[in-house]
Amino acid sequence: ADFLNLRERTVWHIQRTSERESLVADHPDNLKTLTWKFPKSKYAKPVLEQGQGRILEHADEWYFVAGEGRHITLLLNRKTS
């Protein structure tokens, strides 16, 4: 139940410009342990610009696990063919 409440209170979106994409997420209390995944086929390794968290590499995906804090911005570098 706590996890669902944490997730429901999280506001996040992908912000796109012509040069970049960023994941922006906010929570009124704490984002800790919330996780997003991104396909390696589409993105190079993400870069944490604001906030705390860890970027983990798995076979075909990047995982971002948020650390302590109420805001994160994660730069998503789209791969080009």
Short mmCIF file of N, CA and C in Angstrom, two decimals:
data_model
loop_
_atom_site.label_atom_id
_atom_site.label_comp_id
_atom_site.label_asym_id
_atom_site.label_seq_id
_atom_site.Cartn_x
_atom_site.Cartn_y
_atom_site.Cartn_z
N ALA A 1 0.82 -1.19 0.00
CA ALA A 1 0.00 0.00 0.00
C ALA A 1 0.87 1.26 0.00
N ASP A 2 1.96 1.24 0.77
CA ASP A 2 2.83 2.42 0.82
C ASP A 2 3.43 2.71 -0.54
N PHE A 3 3.83 1.65 -1.27
CA PHE A 3 4.43 1.86 -2.59
C PHE A 3 3.42 2.50 -3.54
N LEU A 4 2.18 2.01 -3.53
CA LEU A 4 1.17 2.58 -4.42
C LEU A 4 0.88 4.03 -4.07
N ASN A 5 0.83 4.35 -2.78
CA ASN A 5 0.63 5.75 -2.37
C ASN A 5 1.79 6.62 -2.83
N LEU A 6 3.01 6.12 -2.69
CA LEU A 6 4.20 6.85 -3.14
C LEU A 6 4.11 7.13 -4.63
N ARG A 7 3.78 6.11 -5.40
CA ARG A 7 3.70 6.24 -6.84
C ARG A 7 2.58 7.19 -7.27
N GLU A 8 1.44 7.08 -6.64
CA GLU A 8 0.30 7.93 -7.01
C GLU A 8 0.55 9.41 -6.74
N ARG A 9 1.39 9.72 -5.78
CA ARG A 9 1.67 11.12 -5.43
C ARG A 9 2.84 11.69 -6.22
N THR A 10 3.44 10.88 -7.07
CA THR A 10 4.58 11.33 -7.88
C THR A 10 4.07 11.95 -9.18
N VAL A 11 4.59 13.13 -9.49
CA VAL A 11 4.26 13.81 -10.74
C VAL A 11 5.52 13.78 -11.60
N TRP A 12 5.42 13.19 -12.80
CA TRP A 12 6.61 13.12 -13.65
C TRP A 12 6.20 13.26 -15.11
N HIS A 13 7.17 13.68 -15.92
CA HIS A 13 6.94 13.79 -17.36
C HIS A 13 8.29 13.78 -18.08
N ILE A 14 8.22 13.53 -19.37
CA ILE A 14 9.40 13.63 -20.23
C ILE A 14 9.34 14.99 -20.89
N GLN A 15 10.36 15.79 -20.68
CA GLN A 15 10.45 17.13 -21.26
C GLN A 15 11.32 17.04 -22.51
N ARG A 16 10.78 17.44 -23.65
CA ARG A 16 11.51 17.34 -24.91
C ARG A 16 11.77 18.71 -25.51
N THR A 17 13.00 18.88 -25.99
CA THR A 17 13.33 20.04 -26.81
C THR A 17 13.98 19.47 -28.07
N SER A 18 14.37 20.33 -28.98
CA SER A 18 15.01 19.83 -30.20
C SER A 18 16.36 19.19 -29.91
N GLU A 19 17.01 19.56 -28.81
CA GLU A 19 18.33 19.04 -28.50
C GLU A 19 18.35 17.89 -27.49
N ARG A 20 17.29 17.76 -26.67
CA ARG A 20 17.39 16.80 -25.58
C ARG A 20 16.04 16.35 -25.05
N GLU A 21 16.09 15.28 -24.27
CA GLU A 21 14.94 14.80 -23.52
C GLU A 21 15.37 14.66 -22.08
N SER A 22 14.47 15.00 -21.17
CA SER A 22 14.76 14.85 -19.75
C SER A 22 13.55 14.27 -19.04
N LEU A 23 13.81 13.39 -18.09
CA LEU A 23 12.78 12.93 -17.17
C LEU A 23 12.79 13.89 -16.00
N VAL A 24 11.65 14.49 -15.69
CA VAL A 24 11.52 15.40 -14.56
C VAL A 24 10.47 14.80 -13.64
N ALA A 25 10.82 14.61 -12.35
CA ALA A 25 9.89 14.01 -11.41
C ALA A 25 9.91 14.77 -10.09
N ASP A 26 8.72 14.88 -9.49
CA ASP A 26 8.56 15.55 -8.21
C ASP A 26 7.63 14.74 -7.32
N HIS A 27 7.88 14.82 -6.03
CA HIS A 27 7.03 14.18 -5.03
C HIS A 27 6.98 15.11 -3.82
N PRO A 28 5.82 15.28 -3.18
CA PRO A 28 5.74 16.22 -2.06
C PRO A 28 6.57 15.80 -0.85
N ASP A 29 6.88 14.51 -0.71
CA ASP A 29 7.66 14.04 0.44
C ASP A 29 9.03 13.48 0.04
N ASN A 30 9.05 12.41 -0.75
CA ASN A 30 10.32 11.76 -1.08
C ASN A 30 10.14 10.81 -2.26
N LEU A 31 11.06 10.88 -3.22
CA LEU A 31 11.04 10.00 -4.38
C LEU A 31 11.77 8.68 -4.12
N LYS A 32 12.39 8.53 -2.98
CA LYS A 32 13.28 7.40 -2.70
C LYS A 32 12.66 6.06 -3.10
N THR A 33 13.44 5.29 -3.83
CA THR A 33 13.17 3.93 -4.33
C THR A 33 12.31 3.88 -5.59
N LEU A 34 11.72 4.99 -6.02
CA LEU A 34 10.97 4.95 -7.28
C LEU A 34 11.95 4.66 -8.42
N THR A 35 11.50 3.87 -9.39
CA THR A 35 12.39 3.37 -10.43
C THR A 35 11.78 3.59 -11.81
N TRP A 36 12.60 4.00 -12.75
CA TRP A 36 12.22 4.13 -14.15
C TRP A 36 13.19 3.29 -14.97
N LYS A 37 12.72 2.76 -16.10
CA LYS A 37 13.63 2.01 -16.96
C LYS A 37 13.54 2.55 -18.39
N PHE A 38 14.69 2.46 -19.08
CA PHE A 38 14.83 3.01 -20.42
C PHE A 38 15.55 1.99 -21.29
N PRO A 39 15.06 1.72 -22.50
CA PRO A 39 15.72 0.74 -23.37
C PRO A 39 17.07 1.24 -23.87
N LYS A 40 18.07 0.38 -23.80
CA LYS A 40 19.39 0.73 -24.31
C LYS A 40 19.36 0.93 -25.83
N SER A 41 18.43 0.28 -26.50
CA SER A 41 18.34 0.43 -27.95
C SER A 41 17.97 1.86 -28.35
N LYS A 42 17.35 2.59 -27.43
CA LYS A 42 16.88 3.94 -27.73
C LYS A 42 17.74 5.02 -27.07
N TYR A 43 18.33 4.72 -25.89
CA TYR A 43 19.05 5.74 -25.12
C TYR A 43 20.46 5.30 -24.74
N ALA A 44 21.40 6.27 -24.78
CA ALA A 44 22.72 6.08 -24.19
C ALA A 44 22.54 6.17 -22.68
N LYS A 45 23.61 5.98 -21.91
CA LYS A 45 23.50 6.01 -20.45
C LYS A 45 22.93 7.35 -19.99
N PRO A 46 21.84 7.34 -19.21
CA PRO A 46 21.27 8.59 -18.70
C PRO A 46 22.25 9.31 -17.77
N VAL A 47 22.02 10.61 -17.61
CA VAL A 47 22.87 11.45 -16.75
C VAL A 47 21.97 12.15 -15.73
N LEU A 48 22.28 11.98 -14.45
CA LEU A 48 21.51 12.63 -13.40
C LEU A 48 21.96 14.09 -13.30
N GLU A 49 21.04 15.01 -13.58
CA GLU A 49 21.36 16.45 -13.55
C GLU A 49 21.00 17.09 -12.22
N GLN A 50 19.88 16.68 -11.63
CA GLN A 50 19.44 17.26 -10.36
C GLN A 50 18.87 16.14 -9.50
N GLY A 51 19.15 16.20 -8.21
CA GLY A 51 18.62 15.22 -7.29
C GLY A 51 19.60 14.11 -7.01
N GLN A 52 19.10 13.05 -6.40
CA GLN A 52 19.94 11.92 -6.02
C GLN A 52 19.35 10.63 -6.57
N GLY A 53 20.22 9.69 -6.88
CA GLY A 53 19.77 8.40 -7.37
C GLY A 53 20.91 7.62 -7.98
N ARG A 54 20.58 6.42 -8.44
CA ARG A 54 21.58 5.55 -9.05
C ARG A 54 21.12 5.13 -10.44
N ILE A 55 22.07 5.03 -11.35
CA ILE A 55 21.80 4.54 -12.69
C ILE A 55 22.43 3.16 -12.76
N LEU A 56 21.60 2.16 -13.07
CA LEU A 56 22.05 0.78 -13.12
C LEU A 56 21.94 0.26 -14.54
N GLU A 57 22.89 -0.56 -14.92
CA GLU A 57 22.91 -1.12 -16.27
C GLU A 57 22.52 -2.59 -16.20
N HIS A 58 21.56 -2.96 -17.03
CA HIS A 58 21.16 -4.36 -17.16
C HIS A 58 21.26 -4.72 -18.63
N ALA A 59 21.02 -5.94 -18.96
CA ALA A 59 21.23 -6.45 -20.32
C ALA A 59 20.76 -5.49 -21.42
N ASP A 60 19.49 -5.20 -21.47
CA ASP A 60 18.95 -4.37 -22.55
C ASP A 60 18.37 -3.05 -22.08
N GLU A 61 18.56 -2.73 -20.78
CA GLU A 61 17.92 -1.54 -20.25
C GLU A 61 18.81 -0.80 -19.26
N TRP A 62 18.52 0.50 -19.12
CA TRP A 62 19.07 1.32 -18.06
C TRP A 62 17.97 1.47 -17.01
N TYR A 63 18.34 1.39 -15.76
CA TYR A 63 17.39 1.64 -14.67
C TYR A 63 17.86 2.85 -13.89
N PHE A 64 16.92 3.71 -13.53
CA PHE A 64 17.22 4.81 -12.62
C PHE A 64 16.41 4.58 -11.35
N VAL A 65 17.10 4.51 -10.21
CA VAL A 65 16.46 4.34 -8.91
C VAL A 65 16.68 5.64 -8.13
N ALA A 66 15.59 6.32 -7.82
CA ALA A 66 15.69 7.60 -7.12
C ALA A 66 16.19 7.42 -5.70
N GLY A 67 16.98 8.41 -5.25
CA GLY A 67 17.46 8.45 -3.88
C GLY A 67 16.61 9.42 -3.07
N GLU A 68 17.14 9.83 -1.93
CA GLU A 68 16.43 10.79 -1.07
C GLU A 68 16.19 12.10 -1.81
N GLY A 69 15.02 12.66 -1.63
CA GLY A 69 14.74 13.97 -2.21
C GLY A 69 13.38 14.04 -2.85
N ARG A 70 12.97 15.26 -3.16
CA ARG A 70 11.64 15.49 -3.71
C ARG A 70 11.64 15.82 -5.20
N HIS A 71 12.82 15.97 -5.81
CA HIS A 71 12.89 16.36 -7.23
C HIS A 71 14.09 15.69 -7.89
N ILE A 72 13.89 15.24 -9.11
CA ILE A 72 15.01 14.77 -9.93
C ILE A 72 14.83 15.26 -11.36
N THR A 73 15.96 15.45 -12.03
CA THR A 73 16.00 15.68 -13.47
C THR A 73 17.06 14.74 -14.02
N LEU A 74 16.65 13.92 -14.97
CA LEU A 74 17.54 12.92 -15.57
C LEU A 74 17.62 13.19 -17.06
N LEU A 75 18.81 13.47 -17.56
CA LEU A 75 19.02 13.73 -18.98
C LEU A 75 19.02 12.40 -19.72
N LEU A 76 18.21 12.32 -20.78
CA LEU A 76 18.11 11.12 -21.60
C LEU A 76 18.71 11.42 -22.96
N ASN A 77 19.84 10.81 -23.23
CA ASN A 77 20.52 11.02 -24.50
C ASN A 77 20.05 9.97 -25.51
N ARG A 78 19.23 10.43 -26.45
CA ARG A 78 18.68 9.53 -27.46
C ARG A 78 19.78 9.10 -28.42
N LYS A 79 19.85 7.80 -28.71
CA LYS A 79 20.83 7.30 -29.67
C LYS A 79 20.41 7.68 -31.08
N THR A 80 21.40 7.93 -31.91
CA THR A 80 21.11 8.20 -33.32
C THR A 80 21.61 7.03 -34.14
N SER A 81 20.91 6.72 -35.19
CA SER A 81 21.28 5.57 -36.02
C SER A 81 22.42 5.90 -36.96
#
